mmCIF file of C-alpha atoms in Angstrom:
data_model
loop_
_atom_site.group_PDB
_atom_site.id
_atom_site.type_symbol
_atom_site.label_atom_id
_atom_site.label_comp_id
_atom_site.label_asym_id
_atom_site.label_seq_id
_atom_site.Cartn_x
_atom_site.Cartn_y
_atom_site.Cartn_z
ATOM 1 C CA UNK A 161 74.118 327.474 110.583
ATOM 2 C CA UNK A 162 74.572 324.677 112.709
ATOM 3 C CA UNK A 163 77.489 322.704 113.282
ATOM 4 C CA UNK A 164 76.084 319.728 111.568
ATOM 5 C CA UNK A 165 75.472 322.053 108.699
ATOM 6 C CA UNK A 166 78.948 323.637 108.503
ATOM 7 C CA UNK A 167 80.550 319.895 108.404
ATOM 8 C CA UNK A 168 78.269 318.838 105.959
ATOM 9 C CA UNK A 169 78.629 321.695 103.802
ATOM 10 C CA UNK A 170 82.619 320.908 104.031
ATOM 11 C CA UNK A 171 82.089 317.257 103.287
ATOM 12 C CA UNK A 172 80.267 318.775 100.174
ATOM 13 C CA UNK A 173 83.205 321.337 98.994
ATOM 14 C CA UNK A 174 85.537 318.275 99.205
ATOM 15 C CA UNK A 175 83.232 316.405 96.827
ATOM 16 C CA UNK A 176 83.240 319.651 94.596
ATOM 17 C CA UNK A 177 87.333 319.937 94.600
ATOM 18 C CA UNK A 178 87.239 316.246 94.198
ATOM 19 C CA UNK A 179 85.349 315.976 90.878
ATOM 20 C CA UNK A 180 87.063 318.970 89.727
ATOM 21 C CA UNK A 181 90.027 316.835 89.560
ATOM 22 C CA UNK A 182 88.556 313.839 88.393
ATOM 23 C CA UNK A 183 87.753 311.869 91.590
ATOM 24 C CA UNK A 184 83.938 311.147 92.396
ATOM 25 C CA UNK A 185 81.397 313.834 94.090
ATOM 26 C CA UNK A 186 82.211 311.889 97.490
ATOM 27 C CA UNK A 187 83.939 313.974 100.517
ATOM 28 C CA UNK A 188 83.873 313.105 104.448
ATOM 29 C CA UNK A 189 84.539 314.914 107.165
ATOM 30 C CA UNK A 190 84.931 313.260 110.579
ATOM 31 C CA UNK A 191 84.869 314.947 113.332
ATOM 32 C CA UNK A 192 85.206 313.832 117.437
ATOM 33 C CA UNK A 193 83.448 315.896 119.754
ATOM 34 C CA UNK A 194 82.354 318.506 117.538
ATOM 35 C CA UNK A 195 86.077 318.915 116.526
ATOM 36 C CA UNK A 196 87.271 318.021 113.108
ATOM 37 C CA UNK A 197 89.872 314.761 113.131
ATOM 38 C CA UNK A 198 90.090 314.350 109.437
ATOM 39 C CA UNK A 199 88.872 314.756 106.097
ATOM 40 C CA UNK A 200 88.895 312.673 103.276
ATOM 41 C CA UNK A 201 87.749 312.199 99.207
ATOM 42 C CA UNK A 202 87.191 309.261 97.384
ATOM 43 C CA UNK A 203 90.237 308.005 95.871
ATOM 44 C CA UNK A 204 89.142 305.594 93.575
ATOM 45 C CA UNK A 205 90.357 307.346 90.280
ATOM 46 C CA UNK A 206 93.717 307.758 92.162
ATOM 47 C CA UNK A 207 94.534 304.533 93.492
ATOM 48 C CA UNK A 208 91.959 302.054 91.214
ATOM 49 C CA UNK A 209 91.092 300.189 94.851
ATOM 50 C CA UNK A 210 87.396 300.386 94.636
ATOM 51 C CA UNK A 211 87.260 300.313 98.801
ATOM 52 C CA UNK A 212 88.907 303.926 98.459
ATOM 53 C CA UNK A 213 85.782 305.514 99.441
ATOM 54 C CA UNK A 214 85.627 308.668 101.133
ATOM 55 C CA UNK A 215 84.161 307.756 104.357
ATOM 56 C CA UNK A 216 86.442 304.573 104.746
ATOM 57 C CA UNK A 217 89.763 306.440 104.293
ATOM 58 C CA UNK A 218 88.237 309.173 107.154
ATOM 59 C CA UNK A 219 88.034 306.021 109.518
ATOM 60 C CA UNK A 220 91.537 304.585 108.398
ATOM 61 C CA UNK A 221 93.317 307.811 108.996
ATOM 62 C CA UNK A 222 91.325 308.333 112.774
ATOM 63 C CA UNK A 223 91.647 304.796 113.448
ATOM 64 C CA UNK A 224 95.396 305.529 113.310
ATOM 65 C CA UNK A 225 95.189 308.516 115.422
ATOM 66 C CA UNK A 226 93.268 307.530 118.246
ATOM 67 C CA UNK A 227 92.450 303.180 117.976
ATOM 68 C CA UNK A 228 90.254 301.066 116.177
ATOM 69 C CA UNK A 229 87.546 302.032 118.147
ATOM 70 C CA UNK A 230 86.030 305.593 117.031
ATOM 71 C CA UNK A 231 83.163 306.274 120.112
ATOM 72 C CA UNK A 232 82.468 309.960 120.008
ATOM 73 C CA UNK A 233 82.556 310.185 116.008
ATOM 74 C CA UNK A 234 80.140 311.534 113.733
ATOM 75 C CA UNK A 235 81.040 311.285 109.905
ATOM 76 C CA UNK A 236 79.264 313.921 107.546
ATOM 77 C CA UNK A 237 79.584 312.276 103.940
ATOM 78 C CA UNK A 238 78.627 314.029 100.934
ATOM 79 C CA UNK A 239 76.223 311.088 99.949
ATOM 80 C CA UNK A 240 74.630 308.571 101.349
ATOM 81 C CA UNK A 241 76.777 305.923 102.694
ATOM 82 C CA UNK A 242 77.484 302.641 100.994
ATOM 83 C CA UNK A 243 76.671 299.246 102.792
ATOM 84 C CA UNK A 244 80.560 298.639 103.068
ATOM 85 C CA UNK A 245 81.336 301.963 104.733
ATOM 86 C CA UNK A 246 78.017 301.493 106.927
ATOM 87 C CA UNK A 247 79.546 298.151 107.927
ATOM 88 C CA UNK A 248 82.789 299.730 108.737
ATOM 89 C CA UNK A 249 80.934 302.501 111.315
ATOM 90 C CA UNK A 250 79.200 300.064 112.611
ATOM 91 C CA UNK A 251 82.297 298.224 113.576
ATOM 92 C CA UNK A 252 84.319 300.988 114.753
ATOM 93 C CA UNK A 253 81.861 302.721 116.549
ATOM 94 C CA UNK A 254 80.595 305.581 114.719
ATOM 95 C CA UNK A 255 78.495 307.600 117.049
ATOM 96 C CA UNK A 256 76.677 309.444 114.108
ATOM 97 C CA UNK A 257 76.317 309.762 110.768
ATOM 98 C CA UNK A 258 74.920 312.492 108.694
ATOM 99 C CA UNK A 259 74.975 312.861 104.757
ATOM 100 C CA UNK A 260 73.301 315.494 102.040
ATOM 101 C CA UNK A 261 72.739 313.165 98.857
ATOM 102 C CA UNK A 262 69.929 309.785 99.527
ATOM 103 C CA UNK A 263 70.661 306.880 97.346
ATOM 104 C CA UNK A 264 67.325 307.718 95.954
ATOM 105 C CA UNK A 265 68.936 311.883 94.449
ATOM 106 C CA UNK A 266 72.521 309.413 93.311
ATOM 107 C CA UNK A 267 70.293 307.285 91.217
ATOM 108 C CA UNK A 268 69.910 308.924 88.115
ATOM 109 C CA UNK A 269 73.584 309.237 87.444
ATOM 110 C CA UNK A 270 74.750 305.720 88.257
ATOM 111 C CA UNK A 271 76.065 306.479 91.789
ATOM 112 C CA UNK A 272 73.556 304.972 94.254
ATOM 113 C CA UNK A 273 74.601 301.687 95.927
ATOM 114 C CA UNK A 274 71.047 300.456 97.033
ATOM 115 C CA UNK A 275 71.213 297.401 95.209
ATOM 116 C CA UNK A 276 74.107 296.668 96.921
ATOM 117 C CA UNK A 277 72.588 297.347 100.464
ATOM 118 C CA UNK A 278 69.562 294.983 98.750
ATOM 119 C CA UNK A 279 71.621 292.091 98.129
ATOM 120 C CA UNK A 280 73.859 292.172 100.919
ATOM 121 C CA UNK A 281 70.742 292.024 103.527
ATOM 122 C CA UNK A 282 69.508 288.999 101.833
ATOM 123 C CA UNK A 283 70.360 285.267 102.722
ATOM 124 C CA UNK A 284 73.848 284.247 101.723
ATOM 125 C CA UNK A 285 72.093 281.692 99.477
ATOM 126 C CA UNK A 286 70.016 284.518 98.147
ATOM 127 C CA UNK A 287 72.397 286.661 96.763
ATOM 128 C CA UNK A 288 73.556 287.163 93.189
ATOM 129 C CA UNK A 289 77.324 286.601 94.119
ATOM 130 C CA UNK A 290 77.869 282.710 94.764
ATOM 131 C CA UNK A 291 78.683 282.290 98.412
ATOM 132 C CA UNK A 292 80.102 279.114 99.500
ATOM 133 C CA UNK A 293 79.885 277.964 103.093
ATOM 134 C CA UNK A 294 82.853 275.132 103.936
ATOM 135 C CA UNK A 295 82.570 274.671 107.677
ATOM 136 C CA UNK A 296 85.603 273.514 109.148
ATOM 137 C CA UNK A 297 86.583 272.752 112.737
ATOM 138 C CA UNK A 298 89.847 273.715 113.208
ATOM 139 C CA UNK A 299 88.540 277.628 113.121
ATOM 140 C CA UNK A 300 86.267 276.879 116.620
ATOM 141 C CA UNK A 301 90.559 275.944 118.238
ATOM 142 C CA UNK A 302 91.416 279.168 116.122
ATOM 143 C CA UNK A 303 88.544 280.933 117.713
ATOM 144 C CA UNK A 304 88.689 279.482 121.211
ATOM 145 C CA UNK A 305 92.778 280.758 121.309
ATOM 146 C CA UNK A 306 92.154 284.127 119.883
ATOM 147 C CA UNK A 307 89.318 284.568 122.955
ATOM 148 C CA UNK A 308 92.134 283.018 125.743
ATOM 149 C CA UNK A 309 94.580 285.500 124.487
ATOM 150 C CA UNK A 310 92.041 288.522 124.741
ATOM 151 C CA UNK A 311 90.151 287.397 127.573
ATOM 152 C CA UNK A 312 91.066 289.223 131.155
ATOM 153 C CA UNK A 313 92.799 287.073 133.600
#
């Protein structure tokens, strides 16, 4: 077995313990360097915040351990991940991400999230939800002193 199959297959056991306590069939495991950093379940029948997914509270407890940025990462989740926790590796760093359930097997019981990823990658007029654009110019001086106060000197 490799060792992209053992962490998967751990991801997977969470999942198991979680729904046999009532949670979701969603476990992570994320690991840096081939070593595991932490493991996580979804949470949302625990906590009732809907952003209590398994792979985002993997990156919230390694963010904490080693930085916001997460190079070197790979996160096995036991399904396919949803556009919000894709965003979030993609903004941390996320070297690699592998998963055993497709959108396409989570369908048939109400758990896939492709018509989220669908919506989301449409125009912002597009979408279903009503977004509202209000440009304002005091964010560019809001921007322009955040980026003087990070820049190098």
């Amino acid at each position: 077995m490799t060792q992209d199959q053992q962490h998967l297959q751990r991801a997977i056991a969470l999942a198991h313990t979680n729904v046999a306590q009532g949670g979701r069939p969603f476990g992570a495991v994320l690991t840096r360097h081939g070593e595991v950093l932490v493991e996580a379940v979804n949470e949302i029948h625990l906590t009732q915040d809907p952003t209590a997914h398994a792979e985002l509270l993997a990156i919230r407890a390694a963010s904490r351990q080693l930085g916001a940025r997460l190079e070197g990462c790979v996160i096995y989740a036991s399904g396919q991940p949803c556009p919000m926790c894709l965003s979030a590796m993609y903004l941390c760093g996320v070297e690699r991400v592998v998963f055993a359930a497709s959108n396409a097997m989570a369908e048939p019981f109400g758990l896939s999230t492709a018509a989220i990823g669908q919506q989301v990658g449409l125009p912002p007029s597009e979408q279903r939800l009503p977004i509202q654009h209000l440009p304002d110019a005091a964010m560019t001086a809001l921007y322009r002193q955040w980026k003087a106060q990070h820049d190098p000197q």
